[in-house]
PDB file of C-alpha atoms in Angstrom:
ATOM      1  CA  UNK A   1     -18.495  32.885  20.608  1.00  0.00           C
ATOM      2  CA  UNK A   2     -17.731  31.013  23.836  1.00  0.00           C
ATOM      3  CA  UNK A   3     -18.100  33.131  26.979  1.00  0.00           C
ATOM      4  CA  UNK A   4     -15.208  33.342  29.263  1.00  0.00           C
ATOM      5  CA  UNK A   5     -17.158  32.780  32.168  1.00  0.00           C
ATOM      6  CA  UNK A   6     -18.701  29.460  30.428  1.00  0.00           C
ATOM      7  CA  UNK A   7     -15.572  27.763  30.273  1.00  0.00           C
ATOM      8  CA  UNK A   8     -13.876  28.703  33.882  1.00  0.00           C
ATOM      9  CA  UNK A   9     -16.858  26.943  34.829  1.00  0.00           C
ATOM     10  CA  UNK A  10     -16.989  23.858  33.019  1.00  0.00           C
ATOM     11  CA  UNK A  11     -13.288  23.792  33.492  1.00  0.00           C
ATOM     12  CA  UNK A  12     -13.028  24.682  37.177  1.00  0.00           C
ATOM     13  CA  UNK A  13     -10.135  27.492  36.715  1.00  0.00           C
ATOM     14  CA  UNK A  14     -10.207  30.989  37.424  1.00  0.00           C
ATOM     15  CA  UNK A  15     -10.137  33.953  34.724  1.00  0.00           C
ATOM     16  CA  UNK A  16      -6.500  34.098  35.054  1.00  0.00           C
ATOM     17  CA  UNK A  17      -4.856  30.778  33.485  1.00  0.00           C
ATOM     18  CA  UNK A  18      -7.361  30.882  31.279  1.00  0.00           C
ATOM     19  CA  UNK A  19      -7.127  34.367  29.509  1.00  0.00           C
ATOM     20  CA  UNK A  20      -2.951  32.893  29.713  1.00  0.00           C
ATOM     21  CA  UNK A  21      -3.987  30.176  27.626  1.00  0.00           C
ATOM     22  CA  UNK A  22      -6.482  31.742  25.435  1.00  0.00           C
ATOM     23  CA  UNK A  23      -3.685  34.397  24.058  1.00  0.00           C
ATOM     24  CA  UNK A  24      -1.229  31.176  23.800  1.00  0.00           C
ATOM     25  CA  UNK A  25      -4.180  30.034  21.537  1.00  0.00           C
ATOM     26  CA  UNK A  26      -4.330  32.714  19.897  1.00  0.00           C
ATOM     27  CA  UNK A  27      -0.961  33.385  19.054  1.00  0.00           C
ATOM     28  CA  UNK A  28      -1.372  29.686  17.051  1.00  0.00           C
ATOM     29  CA  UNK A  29      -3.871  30.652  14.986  1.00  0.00           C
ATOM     30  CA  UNK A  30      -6.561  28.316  16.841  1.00  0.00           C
ATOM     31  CA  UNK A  31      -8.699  30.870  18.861  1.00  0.00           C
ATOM     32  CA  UNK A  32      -9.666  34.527  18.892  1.00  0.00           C
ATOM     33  CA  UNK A  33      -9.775  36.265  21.909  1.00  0.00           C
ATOM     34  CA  UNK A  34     -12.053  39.322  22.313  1.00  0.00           C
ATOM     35  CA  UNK A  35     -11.437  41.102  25.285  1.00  0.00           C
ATOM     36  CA  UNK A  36     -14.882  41.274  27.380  1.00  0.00           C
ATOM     37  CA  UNK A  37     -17.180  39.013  24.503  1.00  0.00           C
ATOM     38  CA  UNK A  38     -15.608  35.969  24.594  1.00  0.00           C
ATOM     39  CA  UNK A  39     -13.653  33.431  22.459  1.00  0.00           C
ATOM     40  CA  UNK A  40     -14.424  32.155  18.869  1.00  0.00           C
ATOM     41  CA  UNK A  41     -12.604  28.945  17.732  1.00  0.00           C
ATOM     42  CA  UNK A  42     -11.041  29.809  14.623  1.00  0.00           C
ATOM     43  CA  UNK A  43     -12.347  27.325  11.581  1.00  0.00           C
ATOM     44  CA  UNK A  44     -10.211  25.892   9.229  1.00  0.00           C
ATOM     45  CA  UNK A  45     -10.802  27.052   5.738  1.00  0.00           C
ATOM     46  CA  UNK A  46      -9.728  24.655   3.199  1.00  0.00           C
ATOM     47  CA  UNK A  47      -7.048  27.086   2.267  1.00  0.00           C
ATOM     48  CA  UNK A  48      -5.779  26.829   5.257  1.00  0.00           C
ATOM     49  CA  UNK A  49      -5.731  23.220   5.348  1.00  0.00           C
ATOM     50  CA  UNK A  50      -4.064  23.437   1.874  1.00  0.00           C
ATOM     51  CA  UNK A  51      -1.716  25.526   3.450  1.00  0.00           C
ATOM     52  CA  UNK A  52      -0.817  22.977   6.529  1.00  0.00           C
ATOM     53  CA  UNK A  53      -0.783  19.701   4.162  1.00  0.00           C
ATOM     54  CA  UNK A  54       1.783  21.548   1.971  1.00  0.00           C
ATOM     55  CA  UNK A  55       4.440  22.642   4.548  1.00  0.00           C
ATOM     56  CA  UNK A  56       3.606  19.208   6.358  1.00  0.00           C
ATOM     57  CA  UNK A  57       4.853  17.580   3.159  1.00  0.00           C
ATOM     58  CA  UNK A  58       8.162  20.190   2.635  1.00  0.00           C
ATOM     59  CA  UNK A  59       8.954  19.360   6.396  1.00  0.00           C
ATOM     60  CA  UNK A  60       8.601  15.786   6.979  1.00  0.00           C
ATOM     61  CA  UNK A  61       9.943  14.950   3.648  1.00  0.00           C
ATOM     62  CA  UNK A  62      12.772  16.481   5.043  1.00  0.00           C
ATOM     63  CA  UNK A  63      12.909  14.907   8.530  1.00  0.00           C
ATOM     64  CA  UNK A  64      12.677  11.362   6.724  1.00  0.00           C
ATOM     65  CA  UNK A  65      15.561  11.677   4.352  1.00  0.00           C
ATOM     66  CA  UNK A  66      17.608  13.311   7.646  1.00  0.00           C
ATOM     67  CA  UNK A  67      16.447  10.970   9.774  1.00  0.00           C
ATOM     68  CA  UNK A  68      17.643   8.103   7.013  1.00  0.00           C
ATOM     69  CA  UNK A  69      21.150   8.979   7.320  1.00  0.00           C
ATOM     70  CA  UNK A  70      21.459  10.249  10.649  1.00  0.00           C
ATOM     71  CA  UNK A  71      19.208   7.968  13.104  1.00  0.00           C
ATOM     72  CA  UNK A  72      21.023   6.407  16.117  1.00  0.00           C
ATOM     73  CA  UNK A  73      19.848   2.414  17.053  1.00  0.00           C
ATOM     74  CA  UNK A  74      18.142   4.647  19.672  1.00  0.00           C
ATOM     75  CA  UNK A  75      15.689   6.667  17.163  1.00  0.00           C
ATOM     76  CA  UNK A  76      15.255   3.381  15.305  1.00  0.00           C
ATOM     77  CA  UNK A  77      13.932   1.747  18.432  1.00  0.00           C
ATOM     78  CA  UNK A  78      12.161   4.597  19.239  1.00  0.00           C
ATOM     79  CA  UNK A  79      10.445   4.746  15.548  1.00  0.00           C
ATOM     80  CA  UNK A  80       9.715   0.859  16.084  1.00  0.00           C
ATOM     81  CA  UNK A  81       8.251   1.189  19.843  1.00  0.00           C
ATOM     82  CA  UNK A  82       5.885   3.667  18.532  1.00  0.00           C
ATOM     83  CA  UNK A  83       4.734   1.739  15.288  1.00  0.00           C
ATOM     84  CA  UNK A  84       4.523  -1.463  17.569  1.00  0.00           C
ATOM     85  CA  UNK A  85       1.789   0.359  19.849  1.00  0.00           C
ATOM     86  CA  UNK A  86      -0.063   1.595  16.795  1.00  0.00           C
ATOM     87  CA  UNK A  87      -0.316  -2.154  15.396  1.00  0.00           C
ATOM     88  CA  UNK A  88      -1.121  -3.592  18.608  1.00  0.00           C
ATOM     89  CA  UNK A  89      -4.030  -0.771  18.931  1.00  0.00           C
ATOM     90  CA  UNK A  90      -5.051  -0.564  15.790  1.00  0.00           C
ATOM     91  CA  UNK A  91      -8.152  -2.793  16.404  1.00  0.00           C
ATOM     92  CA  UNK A  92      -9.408  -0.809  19.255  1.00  0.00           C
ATOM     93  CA  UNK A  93     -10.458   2.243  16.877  1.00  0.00           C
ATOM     94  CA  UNK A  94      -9.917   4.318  19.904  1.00  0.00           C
ATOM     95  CA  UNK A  95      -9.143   6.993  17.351  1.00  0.00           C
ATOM     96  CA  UNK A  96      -7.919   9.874  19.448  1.00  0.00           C
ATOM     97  CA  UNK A  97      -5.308   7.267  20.895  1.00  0.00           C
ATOM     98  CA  UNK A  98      -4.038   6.179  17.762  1.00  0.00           C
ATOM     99  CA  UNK A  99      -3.734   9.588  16.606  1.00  0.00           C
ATOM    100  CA  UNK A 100      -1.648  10.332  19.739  1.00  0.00           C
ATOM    101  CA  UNK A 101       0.660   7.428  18.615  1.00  0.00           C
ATOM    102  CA  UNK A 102       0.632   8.098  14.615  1.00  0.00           C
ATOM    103  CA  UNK A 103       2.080  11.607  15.513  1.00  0.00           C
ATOM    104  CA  UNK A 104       4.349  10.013  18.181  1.00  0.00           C
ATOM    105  CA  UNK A 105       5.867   7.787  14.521  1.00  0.00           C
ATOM    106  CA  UNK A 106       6.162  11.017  12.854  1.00  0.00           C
ATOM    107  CA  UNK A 107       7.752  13.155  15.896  1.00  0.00           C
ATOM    108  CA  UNK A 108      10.186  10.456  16.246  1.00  0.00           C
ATOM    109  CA  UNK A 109      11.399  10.787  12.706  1.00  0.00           C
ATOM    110  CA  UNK A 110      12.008  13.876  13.451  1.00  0.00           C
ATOM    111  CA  UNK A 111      13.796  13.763  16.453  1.00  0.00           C
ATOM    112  CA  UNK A 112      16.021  11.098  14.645  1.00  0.00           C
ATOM    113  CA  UNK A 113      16.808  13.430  11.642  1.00  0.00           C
ATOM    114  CA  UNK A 114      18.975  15.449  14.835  1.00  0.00           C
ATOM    115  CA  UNK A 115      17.538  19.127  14.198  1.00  0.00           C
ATOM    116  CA  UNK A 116      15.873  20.852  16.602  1.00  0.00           C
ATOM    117  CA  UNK A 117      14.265  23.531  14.526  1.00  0.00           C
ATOM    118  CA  UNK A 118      13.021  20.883  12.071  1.00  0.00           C
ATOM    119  CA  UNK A 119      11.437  18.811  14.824  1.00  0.00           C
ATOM    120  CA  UNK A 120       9.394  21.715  16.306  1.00  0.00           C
ATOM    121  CA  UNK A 121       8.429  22.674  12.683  1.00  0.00           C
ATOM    122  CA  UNK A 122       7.184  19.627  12.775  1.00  0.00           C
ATOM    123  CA  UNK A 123       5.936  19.789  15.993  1.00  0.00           C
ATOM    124  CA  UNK A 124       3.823  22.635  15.325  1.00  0.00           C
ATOM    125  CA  UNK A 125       2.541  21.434  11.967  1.00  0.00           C
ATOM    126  CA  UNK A 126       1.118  18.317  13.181  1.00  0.00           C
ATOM    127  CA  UNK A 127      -1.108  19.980  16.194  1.00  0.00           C
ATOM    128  CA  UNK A 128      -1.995  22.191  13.434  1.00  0.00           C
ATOM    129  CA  UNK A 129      -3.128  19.373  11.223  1.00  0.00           C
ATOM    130  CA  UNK A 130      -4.907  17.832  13.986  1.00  0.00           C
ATOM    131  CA  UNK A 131      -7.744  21.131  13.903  1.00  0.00           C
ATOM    132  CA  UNK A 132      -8.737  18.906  10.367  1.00  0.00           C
ATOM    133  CA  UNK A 133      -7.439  15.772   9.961  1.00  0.00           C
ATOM    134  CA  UNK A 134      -9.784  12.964   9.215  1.00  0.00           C
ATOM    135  CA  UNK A 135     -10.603  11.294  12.425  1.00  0.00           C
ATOM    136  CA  UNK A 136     -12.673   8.618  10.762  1.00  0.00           C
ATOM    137  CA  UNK A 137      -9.215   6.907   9.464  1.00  0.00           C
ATOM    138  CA  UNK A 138      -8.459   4.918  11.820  1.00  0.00           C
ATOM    139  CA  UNK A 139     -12.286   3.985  12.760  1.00  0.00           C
ATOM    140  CA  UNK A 140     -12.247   2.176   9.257  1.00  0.00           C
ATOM    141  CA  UNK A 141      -9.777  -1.266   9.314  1.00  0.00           C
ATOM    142  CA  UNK A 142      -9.045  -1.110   5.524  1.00  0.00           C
ATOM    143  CA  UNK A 143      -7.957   2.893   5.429  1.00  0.00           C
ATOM    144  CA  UNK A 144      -6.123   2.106   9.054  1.00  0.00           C
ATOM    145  CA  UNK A 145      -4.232  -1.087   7.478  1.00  0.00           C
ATOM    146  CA  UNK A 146      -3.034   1.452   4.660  1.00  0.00           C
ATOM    147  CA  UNK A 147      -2.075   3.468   6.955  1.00  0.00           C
ATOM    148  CA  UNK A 148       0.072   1.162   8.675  1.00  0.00           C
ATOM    149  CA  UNK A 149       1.418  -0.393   5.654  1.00  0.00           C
ATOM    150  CA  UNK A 150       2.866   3.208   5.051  1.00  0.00           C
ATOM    151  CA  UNK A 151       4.384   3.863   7.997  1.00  0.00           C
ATOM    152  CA  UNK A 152       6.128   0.766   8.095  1.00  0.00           C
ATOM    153  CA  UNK A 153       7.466   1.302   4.544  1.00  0.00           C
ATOM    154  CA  UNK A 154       8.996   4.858   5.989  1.00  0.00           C
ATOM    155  CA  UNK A 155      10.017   3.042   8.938  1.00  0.00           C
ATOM    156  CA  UNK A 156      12.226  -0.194   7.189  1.00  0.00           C
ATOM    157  CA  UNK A 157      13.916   2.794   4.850  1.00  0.00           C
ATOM    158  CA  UNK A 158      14.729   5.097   7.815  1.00  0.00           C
ATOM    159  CA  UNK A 159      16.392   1.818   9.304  1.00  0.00           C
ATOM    160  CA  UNK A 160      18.113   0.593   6.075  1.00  0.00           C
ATOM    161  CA  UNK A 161      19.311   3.974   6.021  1.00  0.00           C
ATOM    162  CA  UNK A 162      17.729   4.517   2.511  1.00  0.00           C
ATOM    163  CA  UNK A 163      17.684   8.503   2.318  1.00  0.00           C
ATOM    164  CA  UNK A 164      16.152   8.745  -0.909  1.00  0.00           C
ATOM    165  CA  UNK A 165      13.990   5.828  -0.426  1.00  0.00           C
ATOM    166  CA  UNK A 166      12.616   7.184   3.138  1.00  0.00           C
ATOM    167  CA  UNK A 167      11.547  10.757   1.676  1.00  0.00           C
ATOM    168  CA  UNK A 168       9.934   9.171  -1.272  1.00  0.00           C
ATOM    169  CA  UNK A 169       7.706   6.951   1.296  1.00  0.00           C
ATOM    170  CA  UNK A 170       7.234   9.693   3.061  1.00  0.00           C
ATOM    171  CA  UNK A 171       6.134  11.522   0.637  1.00  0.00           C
ATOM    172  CA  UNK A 172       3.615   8.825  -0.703  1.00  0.00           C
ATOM    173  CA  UNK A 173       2.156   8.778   2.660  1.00  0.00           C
ATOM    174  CA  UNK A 174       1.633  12.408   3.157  1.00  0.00           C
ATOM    175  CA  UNK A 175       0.128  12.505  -0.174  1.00  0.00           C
ATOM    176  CA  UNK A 176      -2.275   9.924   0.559  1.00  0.00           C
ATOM    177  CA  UNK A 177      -2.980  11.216   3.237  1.00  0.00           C
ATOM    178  CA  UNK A 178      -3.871  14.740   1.993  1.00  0.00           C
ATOM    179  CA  UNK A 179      -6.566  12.675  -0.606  1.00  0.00           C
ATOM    180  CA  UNK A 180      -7.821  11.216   2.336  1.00  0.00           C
ATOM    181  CA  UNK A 181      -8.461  14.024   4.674  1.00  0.00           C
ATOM    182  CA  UNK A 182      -9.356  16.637   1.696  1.00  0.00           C
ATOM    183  CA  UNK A 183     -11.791  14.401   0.339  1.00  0.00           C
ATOM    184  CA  UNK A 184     -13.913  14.766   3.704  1.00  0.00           C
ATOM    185  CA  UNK A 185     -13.394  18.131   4.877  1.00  0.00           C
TER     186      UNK A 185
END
């Protein structure tokens, strides 16, 4: 349990925006706030993470086979800027920055399948998957090269507009990439 105090400090904020942020933290499941004690970060059980790699695979399934028959030249520009800075970075093994532009791929598939609910689903479910996923992937060039690999096989169906094709990749990623993260946490 994390005091309140503790982290105004090392944060250099007052008690206000941050008992604001802790009950915004709360209310996602990654914190829990007890008034005058302090702040536990809530662990992921593996249940849980069971739980996020499942509807993770329902949604973006989903926002791939959309995105396949709906994406503008703009989304498919979009989809390639994104996968262009992940190749271009993907020696640095700066993992948290890769990470940043991984999700950025995803997000933009589902922007480009053109529903807003479905793109904050998706939103929310990869900052949820983020509390587990594997951040060793893209520290290690052979599992980071399969990574890529994927993506770019989601990414050349999304622009052939190959519905079935894109949610199948899709799904061959996200399946791959629950064996990789379940098998370390």
């Amino acid at each position: 349990v994390y005091s309140q105090e503790s982290i105004c400090n090392e944060l250099k904020i007052s008690l206000t925006p941050l008992r604001e942020a802790l009950l915004e933290l709360q209310k996602d499941g990654y914190v829990t706030y007890y008034r005058g004690r302090g702040v536990l970060i809530t662990p992921v059980s593996k249940e849980d993470a069971n739980h996020i790699l499942e509807a993770r695979l329902y949604i973006e399934r989903t926002t791939a086979y959309l995105a396949a028959t709906r994406a503008t030249e703009e989304n498919i520009n979009e989809m390639k800027n994104w996968l262009d800075s992940l190749r271009e970075k993907l020696e640095t093994r700066d993992g948290q920055n890769l990470y940043r532009l991984d999700h950025g791929f995803h997000r933009a598939i589902a922007k480009a399948c053109g529903n807003p609910l479905l793109y904050h689903f998706c939103d929310v479910i990869l900052d949820q998957y983020l509390r587990f996923e594997v951040k060793s992937v893209y520290n290690n060039s052979i599992d980071s090269q399969k990574v890529l690999k994927e993506h770019m096989k989601i990414f050349r169906e999304i622009s052939m507009h190959n519905a079935k094709k894109a949610e199948n990749a899709m799904e061959t990623h996200l399946n791959n990439s629950y064996k990789r993260t379940l098998s370390q946490f």
